[in-house]
Coordinates of C-alpha atoms and ligand atoms in Angstrom, one line a residue:
M1 CA 18.2 -7.3 -3.4
T2 CA 18.6 -5.2 -0.3
R3 CA 16.8 -1.9 0.1
T4 CA 18.2 1.1 1.8
F5 CA 16.2 2.5 4.7
P6 CA 17.4 6.0 5.8
D7 CA 18.8 6.3 9.4
A8 CA 17.3 9.7 9.9
V9 CA 15.0 12.1 8.1
D10 CA 13.3 15.4 8.8
V11 CA 9.8 14.0 8.1
A12 CA 8.6 10.4 8.1
V13 CA 5.2 9.9 6.4
V14 CA 3.3 6.7 6.9
G15 CA 1.0 5.8 4.0
S16 CA 1.2 6.9 0.4
G17 CA -2.5 7.7 -0.3
P18 CA -3.6 11.2 -1.4
C19 CA -3.1 12.5 2.1
G20 CA 0.4 11.2 2.7
A21 CA 1.3 12.3 -0.9
A22 CA 0.0 15.8 -0.1
Y23 CA 2.5 16.1 2.8
A24 CA 5.4 15.0 0.6
R25 CA 4.4 17.5 -2.2
V26 CA 3.8 20.5 0.0
L27 CA 7.1 19.8 1.9
S28 CA 8.9 19.4 -1.4
E29 CA 7.6 22.8 -2.6
L30 CA 8.1 24.7 0.7
C31 CA 11.2 23.0 2.2
P32 CA 13.1 21.4 -0.7
A33 CA 16.1 20.8 1.5
A34 CA 14.2 18.7 4.0
A35 CA 14.6 14.9 4.0
V36 CA 11.3 13.2 3.6
A37 CA 10.6 9.5 3.6
V38 CA 7.2 8.0 2.7
F39 CA 6.7 4.4 4.0
E40 CA 4.0 2.4 2.4
A41 CA 2.8 -1.1 3.5
G42 CA 1.6 -2.1 0.1
P43 CA 3.4 -2.8 -3.2
L44 CA 4.3 -0.4 -6.0
L45 CA 1.7 -1.0 -8.8
A46 CA 2.9 1.1 -11.7
D47 CA 5.0 4.0 -12.8
P48 CA 4.8 6.8 -11.8
P49 CA 4.2 5.7 -8.2
G50 CA 0.6 6.2 -7.1
T51 CA -0.9 5.9 -10.6
H52 CA -4.6 5.3 -10.7
V53 CA -5.3 1.7 -11.8
K54 CA -7.9 2.9 -14.4
N55 CA -5.0 4.6 -16.2
I56 CA -3.4 1.2 -16.8
V57 CA -4.4 0.4 -20.4
D58 CA -3.9 -3.4 -20.4
P59 CA -6.9 -5.1 -18.7
A60 CA -4.9 -8.0 -17.4
E61 CA -2.3 -5.6 -15.9
R62 CA -5.0 -3.5 -14.4
A63 CA -6.7 -6.6 -12.8
R64 CA -3.3 -7.7 -11.4
A65 CA -2.7 -4.2 -9.9
Q66 CA -6.1 -4.4 -8.3
R67 CA -5.4 -7.8 -6.8
R68 CA -2.0 -6.7 -5.5
S69 CA -3.8 -3.9 -3.6
E70 CA -6.1 -6.3 -1.7
G71 CA -3.9 -6.8 1.3
P72 CA -2.2 -9.8 2.8
A73 CA -5.2 -12.2 3.4
P74 CA -7.1 -13.9 0.6
L75 CA -10.7 -12.8 -0.1
A76 CA -13.2 -14.9 1.9
A77 CA -15.0 -17.5 -0.3
G78 CA -18.4 -16.3 -1.5
T79 CA -17.6 -12.6 -1.1
A80 CA -19.3 -10.7 -3.9
T81 CA -16.9 -8.6 -6.0
D82 CA -18.6 -5.5 -7.5
T83 CA -17.8 -4.7 -11.0
M84 CA -20.0 -1.8 -11.7
D85 CA -18.6 1.0 -9.6
G86 CA -20.8 0.4 -6.6
Y87 CA -24.2 0.2 -8.3
A88 CA -24.6 -3.4 -8.9
D89 CA -25.0 -5.5 -5.8
D90 CA -26.7 -5.7 -2.5
A91 CA -24.4 -8.4 -1.0
P92 CA -23.9 -7.8 2.7
R93 CA -20.2 -7.9 2.2
L94 CA -19.8 -6.1 -1.1
V95 CA -16.1 -5.5 -1.9
R96 CA -14.7 -3.3 -4.6
P97 CA -11.8 -4.3 -6.8
G98 CA -8.5 -3.0 -5.3
T99 CA -9.9 -3.1 -1.7
F100 CA -10.1 -5.8 1.0
L101 CA -12.6 -6.2 3.8
L102 CA -11.9 -6.3 7.4
A103 CA -11.8 -10.1 7.9
D104 CA -13.5 -10.0 11.3
G105 CA -14.4 -7.7 14.1
Y106 CA -16.6 -5.6 11.8
R107 CA -19.8 -6.2 13.8
Q108 CA -20.4 -6.8 17.5
P109 CA -23.4 -8.8 18.7
G110 CA -26.6 -6.7 18.6
E111 CA -25.0 -3.9 16.7
D112 CA -25.2 -2.8 13.0
G113 CA -21.4 -2.9 12.6
L114 CA -19.6 -1.9 9.4
P115 CA -19.8 -5.0 7.2
G116 CA -18.5 -3.0 4.2
A117 CA -15.4 -1.7 6.0
A118 CA -12.6 -2.0 3.5
M119 CA -9.0 -0.8 2.9
S120 CA -6.5 -0.7 0.2
S121 CA -2.8 -1.6 0.6
N122 CA -0.7 -0.3 -2.3
V123 CA 1.3 2.8 -3.3
G124 CA -1.4 5.3 -3.8
G125 CA -3.8 3.7 -1.3
M126 CA -7.5 3.9 -2.1
G127 CA -6.6 6.9 -4.3
A128 CA -5.5 4.4 -6.9
H129 CA -9.0 3.0 -7.1
W130 CA -11.3 5.9 -6.3
T131 CA -13.9 7.6 -8.5
G132 CA -12.4 11.0 -8.0
A133 CA -15.5 13.0 -7.0
C134 CA -14.2 16.1 -5.2
P135 CA -17.1 18.2 -4.0
R136 CA -16.5 21.0 -1.4
P137 CA -18.3 20.6 1.9
G138 CA -21.2 22.9 2.6
G139 CA -23.3 24.1 5.6
S140 CA -22.7 22.1 8.8
E141 CA -20.3 19.8 6.9
R142 CA -17.7 22.6 7.0
I143 CA -15.2 22.9 9.9
A144 CA -16.3 26.1 11.4
F145 CA -13.2 26.7 13.5
L146 CA -10.9 26.7 10.4
P147 CA -10.9 30.3 9.0
D148 CA -8.7 29.3 6.1
L149 CA -10.7 26.3 5.0
D150 CA -11.5 27.7 1.6
T151 CA -7.8 28.5 0.9
L152 CA -6.9 24.9 1.9
L153 CA -9.6 23.4 -0.3
A154 CA -8.5 25.5 -3.3
E155 CA -4.9 24.2 -2.7
A156 CA -6.3 20.6 -2.5
E157 CA -8.1 21.1 -5.8
R158 CA -4.8 22.2 -7.3
L159 CA -2.9 19.1 -6.0
L160 CA -5.6 16.7 -7.1
H161 CA -6.2 18.4 -10.5
V162 CA -9.9 18.9 -9.9
D163 CA -12.0 19.9 -12.9
A164 CA -15.7 20.4 -12.9
R165 CA -15.8 20.8 -16.7
A166 CA -14.1 17.6 -17.8
F167 CA -17.3 16.1 -19.2
D168 CA -19.0 19.3 -20.5
D169 CA -19.3 17.8 -23.9
A170 CA -21.4 14.8 -22.7
P171 CA -24.5 15.0 -24.8
F172 CA -27.0 14.3 -22.0
A173 CA -25.2 16.2 -19.2
D174 CA -27.1 19.5 -19.6
E175 CA -30.4 17.7 -19.9
V176 CA -29.7 15.7 -16.7
R177 CA -28.8 18.9 -14.9
K178 CA -31.8 20.8 -16.2
R179 CA -34.2 18.1 -15.0
L180 CA -32.5 17.8 -11.6
A181 CA -32.4 21.5 -11.2
A182 CA -36.1 22.0 -12.0
A183 CA -36.9 19.4 -9.3
L184 CA -34.4 20.3 -6.6
D185 CA -32.8 23.8 -6.9
E186 CA -35.6 25.9 -5.3
G187 CA -34.4 27.6 -2.2
R188 CA -30.7 26.6 -2.6
D189 CA -27.8 29.1 -2.3
D190 CA -25.8 29.7 -5.4
D191 CA -23.0 27.5 -4.4
R192 CA -25.4 24.6 -3.6
L193 CA -27.3 24.4 -6.9
V194 CA -27.2 21.3 -9.0
A195 CA -23.9 21.4 -10.9
P196 CA -21.3 19.3 -12.7
M197 CA -19.4 17.2 -10.2
P198 CA -15.9 18.4 -9.6
L199 CA -13.7 15.4 -10.6
A200 CA -10.0 14.7 -10.0
V201 CA -9.4 14.0 -13.7
V202 CA -7.7 15.2 -16.8
R203 CA -9.6 14.9 -20.1
H204 CA -7.2 14.9 -23.1
D205 CA -8.0 16.3 -26.5
D206 CA -8.2 12.7 -28.0
G207 CA -10.9 11.7 -25.4
R208 CA -8.5 9.9 -23.2
V209 CA -9.1 10.4 -19.5
T210 CA -6.3 10.4 -16.8
W211 CA -7.7 9.8 -13.3
S212 CA -5.7 11.5 -10.6
G213 CA -4.1 9.2 -8.1
S214 CA -1.3 9.9 -5.6
D215 CA 1.0 10.3 -8.6
V216 CA -0.7 13.6 -9.5
V217 CA -0.6 14.7 -5.9
F218 CA 3.1 13.9 -5.6
G219 CA 3.7 15.7 -8.9
E220 CA 7.1 16.3 -10.5
E221 CA 8.0 18.6 -7.6
T222 CA 8.2 15.5 -5.3
R223 CA 9.5 13.0 -7.9
A224 CA 12.4 15.4 -8.8
N225 CA 13.2 16.1 -5.1
P226 CA 16.4 14.2 -4.4
H227 CA 15.7 14.4 -0.6
C228 CA 12.4 12.6 -0.9
T229 CA 12.2 8.8 -0.8
L230 CA 9.3 6.4 -1.2
V231 CA 9.6 2.9 0.3
P232 CA 6.9 0.4 -0.7
E233 CA 6.2 -2.8 1.2
A234 CA 7.4 -1.1 4.4
L235 CA 5.1 -1.5 7.3
V236 CA 5.4 1.0 10.1
T237 CA 4.8 -0.9 13.3
E238 CA 5.5 1.9 15.8
V239 CA 5.8 5.6 16.1
I240 CA 8.6 6.1 18.6
V241 CA 7.6 8.7 21.2
A242 CA 9.8 9.9 24.0
D243 CA 9.2 12.7 26.5
G244 CA 6.1 13.8 24.7
R245 CA 7.8 14.1 21.3
A246 CA 7.8 11.9 18.3
S247 CA 11.3 10.9 17.4
G248 CA 11.0 8.4 14.6
V249 CA 9.4 5.2 13.4
R250 CA 10.0 1.5 13.6
V251 CA 9.6 0.0 10.1
R252 CA 9.3 -3.6 9.0
D253 CA 10.7 -4.4 5.5
L254 CA 7.9 -6.8 4.5
P255 CA 9.9 -8.7 1.8
T256 CA 12.7 -9.6 4.3
G257 CA 11.1 -9.2 7.7
E258 CA 14.0 -6.9 8.8
E259 CA 13.2 -4.2 11.3
H260 CA 14.6 -0.7 10.9
V261 CA 14.5 2.4 13.2
V262 CA 14.3 5.6 11.2
H263 CA 14.8 8.8 13.3
A264 CA 12.6 11.7 12.4
R265 CA 11.8 15.1 13.7
F266 CA 8.3 14.9 12.5
V267 CA 6.1 11.9 11.9
V268 CA 2.9 12.0 9.8
V269 CA 0.5 9.1 10.1
A270 CA -1.7 9.0 6.9
A271 CA -2.6 5.3 7.1
D272 CA -6.4 5.6 6.5
A273 CA -9.2 6.1 9.1
L274 CA -8.9 2.6 10.6
R275 CA -5.1 2.0 10.5
T276 CA -4.1 5.5 11.6
P277 CA -5.6 5.0 15.1
Q278 CA -4.3 1.5 15.0
L279 CA -0.7 2.7 14.6
L280 CA -1.1 5.3 17.3
W281 CA -2.6 2.8 19.7
A282 CA 0.2 0.3 18.9
S283 CA 2.7 3.1 19.8
G284 CA 1.1 3.8 23.2
V285 CA -0.5 7.1 22.0
R286 CA -4.0 6.6 23.3
P287 CA -5.9 9.9 23.9
H288 CA -9.5 9.4 25.0
A289 CA -11.0 10.3 21.6
L290 CA -8.7 7.9 19.6
G291 CA -10.8 5.5 17.4
R292 CA -14.1 7.1 18.7
Y293 CA -16.6 9.2 16.7
L294 CA -16.2 6.7 13.9
N295 CA -18.7 7.5 11.1
D296 CA -19.4 6.6 7.5
Q297 CA -22.0 7.8 5.1
P298 CA -25.1 5.6 4.7
Q299 CA -25.5 5.2 0.9
T300 CA -28.6 4.6 -1.2
V301 CA -28.5 3.9 -4.9
F302 CA -30.9 3.8 -7.8
A303 CA -30.7 3.5 -11.6
V304 CA -32.9 5.4 -14.1
R305 CA -33.4 5.3 -17.8
L306 CA -33.4 8.9 -19.0
R307 CA -36.8 9.7 -20.6
D308 CA -37.0 11.1 -24.1
V309 CA -33.3 11.2 -25.1
V310 CA -31.9 10.1 -28.4
D311 CA -28.2 9.4 -28.8
A312 CA -26.1 11.8 -30.7
P313 CA -25.1 9.8 -33.9
E314 CA -21.4 10.6 -33.7
E315 CA -21.3 9.2 -30.2
Q316 CA -22.3 5.7 -31.3
D317 CA -19.0 5.4 -33.2
G318 CA -16.9 7.0 -30.5
P319 CA -13.6 5.6 -29.2
R320 CA -14.3 2.5 -27.0
D321 CA -10.7 1.7 -26.0
E322 CA -10.1 2.1 -22.3
P323 CA -9.2 4.3 -20.6
A324 CA -11.0 6.5 -23.0
I325 CA -14.6 7.2 -22.1
V326 CA -17.5 7.9 -24.3
P327 CA -19.2 10.8 -22.6
H328 CA -22.9 10.5 -22.3
S329 CA -24.3 12.1 -19.2
G330 CA -21.0 12.7 -17.3
V331 CA -21.2 13.1 -13.5
N332 CA -23.5 15.6 -11.9
W333 CA -23.8 16.8 -8.4
V334 CA -26.7 17.5 -6.0
P335 CA -24.8 19.4 -3.2
Y336 CA -25.5 18.9 0.5
T337 CA -27.5 21.6 2.3
D338 CA -28.6 21.7 5.9
D339 CA -32.2 21.6 4.7
E340 CA -31.6 18.7 2.3
P341 CA -28.7 17.0 4.2
F342 CA -27.7 14.5 1.5
H343 CA -24.9 14.5 -1.1
G344 CA -26.1 13.2 -4.4
Q345 CA -24.1 12.1 -7.4
V346 CA -25.7 11.2 -10.7
M347 CA -23.3 9.3 -13.0
Q348 CA -23.6 7.8 -16.4
L349 CA -23.6 4.0 -16.5
D350 CA -22.8 2.5 -19.9
A351 CA -25.2 -0.4 -20.0
S352 CA -28.6 -1.2 -18.6
P353 CA -28.6 -4.2 -16.3
V354 CA -32.2 -4.9 -17.1
P355 CA -34.1 -4.2 -20.4
L356 CA -37.5 -2.6 -19.6
A357 CA -39.2 -4.5 -22.5
P358 CA -38.1 -7.3 -24.8
D359 CA -37.7 -5.0 -27.9
D360 CA -36.2 -2.2 -25.8
V361 CA -33.0 -0.8 -27.3
P362 CA -31.8 2.0 -25.1
A363 CA -29.7 4.9 -26.4
P364 CA -26.1 4.2 -25.3
G365 CA -25.4 5.9 -22.0
S366 CA -29.1 6.7 -21.3
I367 CA -28.9 4.8 -18.0
V368 CA -27.8 6.9 -15.1
G369 CA -26.9 5.8 -11.6
L370 CA -28.0 7.9 -8.6
G371 CA -26.0 7.6 -5.4
W372 CA -27.2 9.5 -2.3
F373 CA -25.0 9.7 0.8
C374 CA -26.3 10.7 4.3
A375 CA -24.4 12.3 7.2
K376 CA -24.2 9.9 10.2
D377 CA -25.4 10.9 13.6
V378 CA -21.8 11.2 15.1
R379 CA -21.4 9.5 18.5
E380 CA -18.5 8.9 20.8
S381 CA -19.6 5.3 21.3
D382 CA -19.2 4.4 17.6
R383 CA -15.6 3.4 17.6
V384 CA -12.7 1.1 16.5
E385 CA -11.1 -0.6 19.4
F386 CA -7.9 -2.6 19.4
D387 CA -6.9 -5.8 20.9
E388 CA -3.9 -6.3 23.3
S389 CA -3.6 -10.0 22.4
A390 CA -5.0 -10.6 18.9
T391 CA -3.4 -9.4 15.7
D392 CA -4.6 -8.7 12.1
P393 CA -2.9 -10.3 9.1
Y394 CA -0.1 -7.6 9.3
G395 CA 0.6 -8.5 12.9
M396 CA -0.8 -5.2 14.1
P397 CA -3.4 -5.0 16.9
A398 CA -6.7 -6.5 15.7
M399 CA -9.6 -4.2 15.2
R400 CA -13.1 -4.5 16.7
L401 CA -15.7 -2.1 15.4
H402 CA -18.6 -0.9 17.5
Y403 CA -21.2 0.8 15.3
R404 CA -24.9 1.5 15.5
L405 CA -27.4 3.4 13.4
T406 CA -29.5 5.6 15.6
E407 CA -33.2 6.5 15.2
R408 CA -32.0 9.7 13.5
D409 CA -29.9 7.7 11.1
H410 CA -32.8 5.5 10.2
A411 CA -34.9 8.6 9.6
S412 CA -32.3 10.2 7.5
I413 CA -31.8 7.1 5.4
E414 CA -35.6 7.1 4.8
A415 CA -35.5 10.7 3.8
A416 CA -32.5 10.0 1.4
R417 CA -34.5 7.2 -0.2
A418 CA -37.4 9.6 -0.7
A419 CA -35.0 12.2 -2.1
V420 CA -33.5 9.7 -4.5
R421 CA -36.9 8.6 -5.7
R422 CA -37.8 12.2 -6.3
A423 CA -34.6 12.8 -8.3
A424 CA -35.1 9.6 -10.3
A425 CA -38.7 10.6 -11.2
A426 CA -37.5 13.9 -12.5
L427 CA -35.0 12.1 -14.8
G428 CA -36.9 9.3 -16.3
D429 CA -38.0 5.7 -15.6
P430 CA -36.4 4.0 -12.6
L431 CA -35.0 0.5 -13.2
G432 CA -36.4 -1.5 -10.4
E433 CA -39.1 -0.8 -7.8
E434 CA -37.1 0.6 -5.0
P435 CA -33.7 2.2 -4.3
L436 CA -31.1 0.0 -2.7
T437 CA -29.6 1.1 0.6
F438 CA -26.1 -0.5 1.0
P439 CA -24.9 -2.1 4.3
P440 CA -23.0 0.3 6.5
G441 CA -19.4 0.8 5.5
A442 CA -20.0 0.5 1.7
S443 CA -19.5 4.2 1.2
L444 CA -15.7 3.7 2.0
H445 CA -15.8 7.1 3.6
Y446 CA -14.8 6.4 7.2
Q447 CA -14.2 9.4 9.3
G448 CA -13.7 10.8 12.8
T449 CA -11.3 8.3 14.4
V450 CA -8.5 10.8 14.8
R451 CA -10.6 13.9 14.6
M452 CA -9.5 17.5 14.7
G453 CA -10.7 19.8 17.5
E454 CA -10.4 23.5 18.3
T455 CA -9.2 22.8 21.8
D456 CA -8.0 19.7 23.7
D457 CA -11.2 19.0 25.5
G458 CA -11.1 15.2 25.2
T459 CA -13.4 15.0 22.2
S460 CA -10.6 15.3 19.6
V461 CA -7.2 13.7 18.8
C462 CA -5.4 16.6 17.0
S463 CA -5.2 20.3 16.8
P464 CA -6.4 22.5 13.9
T465 CA -3.1 21.9 12.2
S466 CA -3.4 18.1 12.6
Q467 CA -0.8 17.8 15.4
V468 CA -1.7 15.2 18.0
W469 CA -2.5 16.9 21.2
D470 CA 0.4 16.5 23.7
V471 CA 2.7 14.7 21.2
E472 CA 5.0 17.3 19.7
G473 CA 6.0 16.4 16.1
L474 CA 3.3 13.8 15.6
Y475 CA 0.7 14.6 12.9
V476 CA -2.3 12.6 11.7
A477 CA -3.9 12.8 8.2
G478 CA -6.8 11.3 6.2
N479 CA -10.5 11.1 6.5
G480 CA -10.2 10.2 10.2
V481 CA -9.2 13.8 10.9
I482 CA -12.6 15.2 9.7
P483 CA -14.5 16.2 12.8
T484 CA -17.9 17.1 11.3
A485 CA -20.7 14.8 10.1
T486 CA -20.4 15.0 6.3
A487 CA -22.3 13.5 3.4
C488 CA -20.0 14.6 0.6
N489 CA -17.0 12.6 -0.6
P490 CA -14.3 13.3 1.9
T491 CA -11.0 13.2 0.1
L492 CA -10.8 16.8 -1.0
T493 CA -11.4 17.9 2.6
S494 CA -8.8 15.5 4.0
V495 CA -6.2 16.6 1.4
A496 CA -7.0 20.2 2.4
L497 CA -6.4 19.4 6.0
A498 CA -3.2 17.6 5.1
V499 CA -2.1 20.8 3.3
G500 CA -2.7 22.7 6.5
G501 CA -0.6 20.2 8.5
A502 CA 2.2 20.2 6.0
R503 CA 2.4 23.9 6.0
D504 CA 2.7 23.8 9.8
I505 CA 5.6 21.4 9.6
A506 CA 7.2 23.5 6.9
A507 CA 7.0 26.6 9.0
K508 CA 8.6 24.8 11.9
L509 CA 11.4 23.3 9.8
T510 CA 12.1 26.7 8.3
A511 CA 12.1 28.4 11.7
V512 CA 14.7 25.8 12.9
R513 CA 16.9 26.2 9.8
N514 CA 17.0 30.0 10.0
Ligands
FAD1 P1 -5.6 5.8 1.7 O1 -5.8 6.2 0.3 O2 -6.5 4.8 2.2 O3 -4.1 5.4 1.9 C1 -3.6 4.9 3.1 C2 -2.3 4.1 2.9 O4 -1.7 3.8 4.1 C3 -2.6 2.7 2.2 O5 -1.9 2.6 1.0 C4 -2.1 1.7 3.3 O6 -1.5 0.6 2.7 C5 -1.1 2.6 4.0 N1 -0.8 2.1 5.4 C6 -1.7 1.7 6.3 N2 -1.1 1.3 7.5 C7 0.2 1.4 7.2 C8 1.4 1.2 8.1 N3 1.2 0.8 9.3 N4 2.6 1.4 7.5 C9 2.7 1.8 6.2 N5 1.7 2.1 5.4 C10 0.4 1.9 5.9 N6 -13.3 9.5 -2.1 C11 -13.8 10.6 -2.6 O7 -13.6 11.7 -2.0 N7 -14.5 10.7 -3.8 C12 -14.7 9.5 -4.5 O8 -15.3 9.6 -5.6 C13 -14.3 8.3 -4.0 N8 -14.6 7.2 -4.6 C14 -14.0 6.0 -4.2 C15 -14.3 4.8 -4.9 C16 -13.6 3.7 -4.6 C17 -13.9 2.4 -5.4 C18 -12.7 3.6 -3.4 C19 -12.0 2.4 -3.1 C20 -12.6 4.8 -2.7 C21 -13.2 6.0 -3.0 N9 -13.0 7.1 -2.3 C22 -13.5 8.3 -2.7 C23 -12.3 7.2 -1.0 C24 -10.8 7.7 -1.3 O9 -10.1 6.8 -2.1 C25 -10.2 7.9 0.1 O10 -10.9 8.9 0.8 C26 -8.7 8.4 0.0 O11 -7.9 7.5 -0.8 C27 -8.1 8.6 1.4 O12 -6.8 8.9 1.3 P2 -5.7 8.6 2.4 O13 -4.4 9.1 1.9 O14 -6.2 9.2 3.7 O15 -5.8 7.1 2.7

């Protein structure tokens, strides 16, 4: 079967994760007559496009969708596959279902590297596999030169369906918050107190949960837009740039190998924080900051059995069918502050990996996982470089990561470990002696590689509206755009920045049409 690639569009979007989807949605709302094409290297998993895999009810179908997201190369033998949402394993190359690791180039001799560096290739990107935690950034995490940051964050919350109250009925949630607050709230501003985690999720009356993926971000507005096309299994190999302007993309139809040139007045590259700089580099767009300032969020985890809780009897017979969730302690949030520069999330885990005593029968859901993220010491020398002669499994320039943890990073990881121990002690009895600090990259929150700047001073790739300096019509999106050192989960912020970029394109398209 042949597929139709358009000859020309107003806006070509590369990548269908939450950030690419945000461009399609905002443009569909603000410029419904504009022709928009979204090109996605990975396959379509389910309907509607971009559905979160956790919403796929059949376990075999869900597992198949996860496997189809794991890129073109098979998983290396012996690689540990995590099955407990990131709390289960200290393998040096932990890989989450639906993601695939960088096969090589992830560590240079004598450096720490990012052994956990991973990607997803599917309609919806990592947004089909994520946990949906959507905290707002605080203190120095915020981008000080963006006066409308809060407006953009509010819009991102709308597009992702963010709800902080979805698990309000969880029987232990209040108790968890009360204990954390007593230990940690002193001295915090009102918006930084221990709180329910804002989650990109819809909780239905029957207990079912729908996790937001790109399908929610696209929304009916995009799906009903006859001028918007989504093309899966279409790898963009080049952004065509002439005379300082983006003029289109070169796309490879992966099932047939055929190449197409699609002319476009605007090109948005939303291909994740490693592949966005890769595509710019492959296209000859190589500003000094490209690929530099790479950072991820060192992550420490611990598990705790809540002290002195008894399960509410009606919960024991609650619905167990996936994707329904039996709420126990929900997801709680210990926000980042400049004084306590960590982002903490405290999530219910449904089963204890280790009984504390032979006759120990824990109340269901009384085990909670604590995940603490640190902000990295952001440095120009931490970078992704690309190879002129070697290629990755897609035939794109091979990546080589340079990445070191500094003295400051080691100190901040130690401080995070102390903070997580303190939080654990406030909640109950820790399972295990010590928290576990994951190898770099395991956070899956890579940032900085196409960072935004206030001015073009060589330390940034794009302007405050995400347009690449010196290349008219070329925009970048995703976590790579975030310029600050953050500890909080980044997707809400990147979608907010995508909204700003999309509005900028919409204003330019409207000005031309009028
Ligand atoms: P992605 O979602 O990564 O999408 C990029 C897309 O671009 C991919 O589909 C890729 O195939 C495509 N692409 C790449 N190159 C090309 C090319 N050349 N041509 C065409 N297409 C291309 N974040 C949070 O904020 N909160 C969380 O709780 C959270 N939990 C997570 C849990 C897990 C298990 C995982 C895997 C991720 C989690 N994340 C979380 C991270 C979150 O998923 C990402 O931040 C988010 O998906 C980034 O969106 P994006 O659109 O920038 O990129």
